[in-house]
């Protein structure tokens, strides 16, 4: 069974930093592109970043220069390093993979950026 478990969310001040983790199981992790998405209350879920099996990356324009996605294939873990956080980054952050002809999502981890 595919399982994605996020952790690392919390309350941070504007300008602060946070690293989210997603531990994956149930599939051959190093063969798949991994994604991060986020969803703020009352808003649609939006894509944030991806990293391919070859460790090529891309991030959304709204977080470019502030967020970095990376992975540790030995640990079956994908990370999202968030710097210079803004209040508008407040959302539930979700790990995602498309495999076995399905989309799989973690339960999400809450990130709140506030003074």
Coordinates of N, CA, C and O in Angstrom, one line a residue:
X1 N 0.8 -1.2 0.0 CA 0.0 0.0 0.0 C 0.9 1.2 0.0 O 1.8 1.3 0.8
X2 N 0.5 2.2 -0.9 CA 1.3 3.4 -0.9 C 0.9 4.2 0.3 O -0.3 4.4 0.6
X3 N 1.9 4.8 0.9 CA 1.7 5.6 2.1 C 2.6 6.8 2.1 O 3.8 6.6 1.8
X4 N 2.1 8.0 2.3 CA 2.9 9.2 2.4 C 2.6 9.9 3.8 O 1.4 10.1 4.1
X5 N 3.6 10.1 4.5 CA 3.5 10.7 5.8 C 4.3 12.0 6.0 O 5.5 11.9 6.0
X6 N 3.6 13.1 6.1 CA 4.2 14.4 6.2 C 4.5 14.7 7.7 O 3.8 14.3 8.5
X7 N 5.5 15.5 7.9 CA 5.8 16.1 9.2 C 6.6 17.4 9.0 O 7.1 17.7 8.0
X8 N 6.7 18.1 10.1 CA 7.5 19.3 10.1 C 6.8 20.6 10.2 O 7.4 21.7 10.3
X9 N 5.5 20.6 10.0 CA 4.7 21.8 10.0 C 4.7 22.4 11.4 O 5.0 21.8 12.4
X10 N 4.2 23.7 11.5 CA 4.1 24.4 12.7 C 3.9 25.8 12.5 O 3.6 26.3 11.4
X11 N 4.0 26.6 13.6 CA 3.8 28.0 13.6 C 5.2 28.7 13.5 O 6.1 28.4 14.3
X12 N 5.4 29.6 12.6 CA 6.6 30.3 12.4 C 6.3 31.8 12.1 O 5.2 32.1 11.7
X13 N 7.3 32.6 12.4 CA 7.1 34.1 12.2 C 7.4 34.4 10.8 O 8.2 33.7 10.1
X14 N 6.9 35.5 10.3 CA 7.2 35.9 8.9 C 8.8 36.1 8.8 O 9.4 36.6 9.7
X15 N 9.3 35.7 7.7 CA 10.7 35.7 7.5 C 11.5 34.5 8.0 O 12.7 34.3 7.8
X16 N 10.7 33.6 8.7 CA 11.3 32.4 9.3 C 11.5 31.3 8.3 O 11.1 31.4 7.1
X17 N 12.0 30.2 8.8 CA 12.2 29.0 7.9 C 11.6 27.7 8.5 O 11.4 27.6 9.8
X18 N 11.4 26.8 7.7 CA 10.8 25.5 8.1 C 11.1 24.5 7.1 O 11.2 24.8 5.9
X19 N 11.4 23.2 7.5 CA 11.6 22.1 6.6 C 10.6 21.1 6.8 O 10.4 20.6 7.9
X20 N 9.8 20.8 5.7 CA 8.8 19.7 5.8 C 9.4 18.4 5.3 O 10.3 18.4 4.4
X21 N 9.0 17.3 5.8 CA 9.4 16.0 5.4 C 8.2 15.1 5.0 O 7.1 15.3 5.5
X22 N 8.5 14.2 4.0 CA 7.4 13.3 3.6 C 8.1 11.9 3.5 O 9.0 11.8 2.6
X23 N 7.8 11.0 4.3 CA 8.3 9.6 4.2 C 7.4 8.8 3.4 O 6.2 8.7 3.7
X24 N 7.9 8.1 2.4 CA 7.1 7.3 1.5 C 7.3 5.8 1.6 O 8.4 5.4 2.0
X25 N 6.3 5.1 1.4 CA 6.4 3.6 1.4 C 5.4 3.0 0.5 O 4.5 3.6 0.1
X26 N 5.6 1.7 0.1 CA 4.7 1.0 -0.7 C 4.9 1.1 -2.2 O 4.1 0.6 -3.0
X27 N 6.0 1.7 -2.6 CA 6.4 1.8 -4.0 C 7.9 2.1 -4.1 O 8.5 2.4 -3.1
X28 N 8.4 1.9 -5.3 CA 9.9 2.1 -5.5 C 10.1 3.6 -5.6 O 10.1 4.2 -6.6
X29 N 10.4 4.2 -4.4 CA 10.5 5.6 -4.3 C 11.4 6.3 -5.3 O 11.1 7.3 -5.9
X30 N 12.6 5.7 -5.5 CA 13.6 6.4 -6.3 C 13.3 6.4 -7.8 O 14.0 7.0 -8.6
X31 N 12.1 5.8 -8.2 CA 11.7 5.8 -9.6 C 10.7 6.8 -10.0 O 10.2 6.9 -11.1
X32 N 10.2 7.5 -9.0 CA 9.0 8.4 -9.2 C 9.3 9.9 -8.8 O 10.0 10.2 -7.9
X33 N 8.6 10.7 -9.6 CA 8.6 12.1 -9.3 C 7.7 12.4 -8.1 O 6.6 11.8 -8.0
X34 N 8.2 13.2 -7.2 CA 7.4 13.5 -6.0 C 7.1 15.0 -6.1 O 7.8 15.8 -6.6
X35 N 5.9 15.3 -5.5 CA 5.4 16.7 -5.5 C 5.0 17.2 -4.1 O 4.7 16.4 -3.2
X36 N 5.0 18.5 -4.0 CA 4.4 19.1 -2.8 C 3.3 20.1 -3.4 O 3.5 20.8 -4.3
X37 N 2.2 20.0 -2.7 CA 1.1 20.9 -2.9 C 0.7 21.6 -1.6 O 1.1 21.1 -0.5
X38 N -0.1 22.7 -1.7 CA -0.6 23.3 -0.5 C -2.0 23.8 -0.7 O -2.4 24.0 -1.9
X39 N -2.8 23.9 0.4 CA -4.1 24.4 0.3 C -4.4 25.3 1.5 O -4.4 24.8 2.6
X40 N -4.8 26.5 1.2 CA -5.2 27.5 2.3 C -6.7 27.4 2.4 O -7.4 27.0 1.5
X41 N -7.2 27.7 3.6 CA -8.6 27.7 3.8 C -9.4 28.5 2.8 O -9.1 29.6 2.5
X42 N -10.5 27.8 2.2 CA -11.3 28.5 1.2 C -10.7 28.6 -0.1 O -11.3 29.2 -1.0
X43 N -9.5 28.1 -0.3 CA -8.8 28.2 -1.6 C -8.6 26.8 -2.2 O -8.7 25.8 -1.6
X44 N -8.3 26.8 -3.5 CA -8.0 25.6 -4.2 C -6.6 25.1 -3.9 O -5.7 25.9 -3.5
X45 N -6.5 23.8 -4.0 CA -5.1 23.2 -3.8 C -4.2 23.6 -4.9 O -4.6 23.6 -6.1
X46 N -3.0 24.1 -4.6 CA -2.1 24.5 -5.6 C -0.8 23.7 -5.6 O -0.3 23.4 -4.5
X47 N -0.2 23.5 -6.7 CA 1.1 22.8 -6.8 C 2.2 23.8 -6.4 O 2.2 25.0 -6.7
X48 N 3.1 23.2 -5.6 CA 4.2 24.0 -5.1 C 5.6 23.7 -5.7 O 6.3 24.5 -6.1
X49 N 5.9 22.4 -5.8 CA 7.2 21.9 -6.3 C 7.2 20.5 -6.7 O 6.3 19.7 -6.2
X50 N 8.1 20.1 -7.6 CA 8.3 18.7 -7.8 C 9.8 18.4 -7.9 O 10.6 19.3 -8.2
X51 N 10.1 17.1 -7.8 CA 11.5 16.6 -8.0 C 11.4 15.3 -8.7 O 10.6 14.4 -8.2
X52 N 12.1 15.1 -9.7 CA 12.1 13.9 -10.5 C 13.0 12.8 -9.9 O 13.7 13.1 -9.0
X53 N 12.9 11.6 -10.5 CA 13.8 10.5 -10.1 C 15.2 10.8 -10.4 O 16.1 10.2 -9.7
X54 N 15.5 11.7 -11.3 CA 16.9 12.2 -11.6 C 17.3 13.4 -10.8 O 18.3 14.0 -11.0
X55 N 16.4 13.8 -9.9 CA 16.7 15.0 -9.0 C 16.6 16.3 -9.7 O 17.2 17.3 -9.2
X56 N 15.9 16.3 -10.8 CA 15.6 17.6 -11.5 C 14.4 18.2 -10.7 O 13.5 17.5 -10.3
X57 N 14.4 19.5 -10.5 CA 13.4 20.2 -9.7 C 12.8 21.4 -10.4 O 13.3 21.9 -11.4
X58 N 11.6 21.7 -9.9 CA 10.9 22.9 -10.3 C 10.0 23.3 -9.2 O 9.5 22.5 -8.5
X59 N 9.8 24.7 -9.1 CA 9.0 25.2 -8.0 C 8.1 26.2 -8.6 O 8.4 26.8 -9.7
X60 N 6.9 26.5 -8.0 CA 6.0 27.5 -8.4 C 6.6 28.9 -8.3 O 7.4 29.2 -7.5
X61 N 6.1 29.7 -9.2 CA 6.6 31.1 -9.3 C 6.4 31.8 -8.0 O 7.3 32.7 -7.6
X62 N 5.4 31.5 -7.2 CA 5.1 32.2 -6.0 C 6.1 31.9 -4.9 O 6.2 32.7 -3.9
X63 N 6.8 30.8 -5.0 CA 7.8 30.5 -4.0 C 9.2 30.4 -4.6 O 10.2 30.1 -3.8
X64 N 9.4 30.8 -5.8 CA 10.7 30.7 -6.4 C 11.7 31.6 -5.7 O 11.5 32.7 -5.3
X65 N 12.9 31.0 -5.4 CA 13.9 31.7 -4.7 C 13.8 31.6 -3.2 O 14.7 31.9 -2.4
X66 N 12.7 31.0 -2.7 CA 12.4 30.9 -1.2 C 12.3 29.4 -0.8 O 12.7 29.1 0.3
X67 N 11.7 28.6 -1.7 CA 11.5 27.2 -1.3 C 12.4 26.3 -2.2 O 12.7 26.6 -3.3
X68 N 12.9 25.2 -1.6 CA 13.7 24.3 -2.3 C 13.2 22.9 -2.0 O 12.9 22.5 -0.8
X69 N 13.1 22.1 -3.0 CA 12.7 20.7 -2.9 C 13.9 19.8 -3.1 O 14.7 20.0 -4.0
X70 N 14.0 18.8 -2.2 CA 15.1 17.8 -2.4 C 14.7 16.5 -1.8 O 13.6 16.4 -1.1
X71 N 15.4 15.4 -2.1 CA 15.0 14.1 -1.7 C 16.3 13.3 -1.3 O 17.4 13.5 -1.7
X72 N 16.0 12.3 -0.4 CA 17.0 11.4 0.0 C 16.4 10.0 -0.3 O 15.6 9.5 0.4
X73 N 16.9 9.4 -1.4 CA 16.3 8.2 -1.8 C 16.6 7.0 -0.9 O 15.9 6.1 -0.8
X74 N 17.8 7.1 -0.2 CA 18.1 6.1 0.8 C 17.1 6.0 2.0 O 16.9 5.0 2.6
X75 N 16.5 7.2 2.2 CA 15.5 7.3 3.3 C 14.1 7.3 2.8 O 13.1 7.5 3.6
X76 N 13.9 7.2 1.5 CA 12.5 7.3 0.9 C 11.8 8.5 1.4 O 10.6 8.5 1.7
X77 N 12.5 9.6 1.4 CA 12.0 10.9 1.9 C 12.2 12.0 1.0 O 13.3 12.2 0.4
X78 N 11.2 12.8 0.8 CA 11.2 14.1 0.1 C 11.0 15.2 1.0 O 10.2 15.1 2.0
X79 N 11.7 16.3 0.8 CA 11.7 17.4 1.7 C 11.3 18.7 1.0 O 11.5 18.8 -0.2
X80 N 10.8 19.6 1.7 CA 10.5 21.0 1.2 C 11.1 22.0 2.2 O 10.6 22.1 3.4
X81 N 12.2 22.6 1.8 CA 12.8 23.6 2.7 C 12.2 25.0 2.3 O 12.3 25.4 1.2
X82 N 11.7 25.7 3.3 CA 11.0 26.9 3.1 C 11.7 28.0 3.9 O 11.9 27.9 5.1
X83 N 12.1 29.0 3.2 CA 12.8 30.2 3.7 C 12.0 31.4 3.5 O 11.2 31.5 2.6
X84 N 12.3 32.5 4.2 CA 11.7 33.8 4.0 C 10.2 33.7 3.9 O 9.5 34.2 3.1
X85 N 9.6 32.9 4.9 CA 8.2 32.6 4.9 C 7.3 33.9 5.0 O 7.7 34.8 5.8
X86 N 6.2 33.9 4.3 CA 5.3 35.0 4.3 C 3.9 34.5 4.9 O 3.6 33.3 4.8
X87 N 3.1 35.4 5.4 CA 1.8 35.0 5.9 C 1.0 34.3 4.8 O 0.2 33.4 5.1
X88 N 1.1 34.7 3.5 CA 0.4 34.0 2.5 C 0.9 32.6 2.2 O 0.2 31.9 1.4
X89 N 1.9 32.2 2.8 CA 2.4 30.8 2.7 C 1.6 29.9 3.6 O 1.7 28.6 3.6
X90 N 0.8 30.4 4.5 CA 0.0 29.7 5.4 C -1.0 28.7 4.7 O -1.8 29.2 3.9
X91 N -0.9 27.4 5.0 CA -1.7 26.4 4.3 C -1.4 25.1 4.9 O -0.5 24.9 5.7
X92 N -2.2 24.1 4.5 CA -1.9 22.7 4.8 C -1.0 22.2 3.6 O -1.4 22.4 2.4
X93 N 0.1 21.7 3.8 CA 1.0 21.2 2.8 C 0.9 19.7 2.7 O 1.0 19.0 3.7
X94 N 0.8 19.2 1.4 CA 0.6 17.8 1.1 C 1.7 17.3 0.2 O 2.1 17.9 -0.8
X95 N 2.1 16.1 0.5 CA 3.0 15.3 -0.3 C 2.2 14.5 -1.3 O 1.1 14.0 -1.0
X96 N 2.7 14.3 -2.5 CA 1.9 13.7 -3.6 C 2.8 12.9 -4.5 O 3.9 13.3 -4.8
X97 N 2.3 11.7 -5.0 CA 2.9 10.9 -6.0 C 1.9 10.3 -6.9 O 0.8 10.0 -6.4
X98 N 2.2 10.2 -8.2 CA 1.3 9.5 -9.1 C 2.0 8.2 -9.4 O 3.1 8.2 -10.0
X99 N 1.4 7.1 -9.1 CA 1.9 5.8 -9.3 C 0.8 4.7 -9.3 O -0.3 5.0 -8.7
X100 N 1.1 3.6 -9.8 CA 0.1 2.5 -9.9 C -1.2 3.0 -10.4 O -2.3 2.6 -10.0
X101 N -1.2 3.9 -11.4 CA -2.3 4.5 -12.1 C -3.2 5.3 -11.1 O -4.4 5.5 -11.4
X102 N -2.7 5.8 -10.0 CA -3.5 6.5 -9.1 C -2.6 7.7 -8.5 O -1.4 7.6 -8.5
X103 N -3.4 8.7 -8.1 CA -2.8 9.8 -7.3 C -2.8 9.5 -5.8 O -3.9 9.1 -5.3
X104 N -1.7 9.7 -5.1 CA -1.7 9.4 -3.7 C -1.3 10.6 -3.0 O -0.3 11.4 -3.4
X105 N -1.9 10.9 -1.8 CA -1.7 12.1 -1.0 C -1.4 11.7 0.4 O -2.0 10.7 0.9
X106 N -0.6 12.5 1.0 CA -0.4 12.3 2.5 C -1.6 13.0 3.2 O -2.5 13.6 2.6
X107 N -1.6 13.0 4.5 CA -2.6 13.6 5.3 C -2.4 15.1 5.4 O -3.4 15.8 5.8
X108 N -1.3 15.6 5.2 CA -1.0 17.0 5.2 C -0.4 17.4 6.5 O -0.6 16.8 7.6
X109 N 0.3 18.5 6.5 CA 0.9 19.1 7.7 C 0.7 20.6 7.6 O 0.9 21.3 6.6
X110 N 0.2 21.2 8.7 CA -0.2 22.6 8.8 C 1.0 23.5 9.0 O 1.8 23.3 9.9
X111 N 1.1 24.5 8.1 CA 2.1 25.6 8.2 C 1.4 26.9 8.4 O 0.6 27.3 7.6
X112 N 1.7 27.5 9.5 CA 1.1 28.8 9.8 C 2.2 29.9 10.0 O 3.1 29.7 10.8
X113 N 2.1 30.9 9.2 CA 3.1 32.0 9.3 C 2.4 33.2 9.8 O 1.5 33.8 9.1
X114 N 2.8 33.6 11.0 CA 2.1 34.7 11.7 C 2.9 35.3 12.8 O 3.7 34.6 13.4
X115 N 2.7 36.6 13.0 CA 3.4 37.2 14.1 C 2.6 37.0 15.4 O 3.0 37.4 16.5

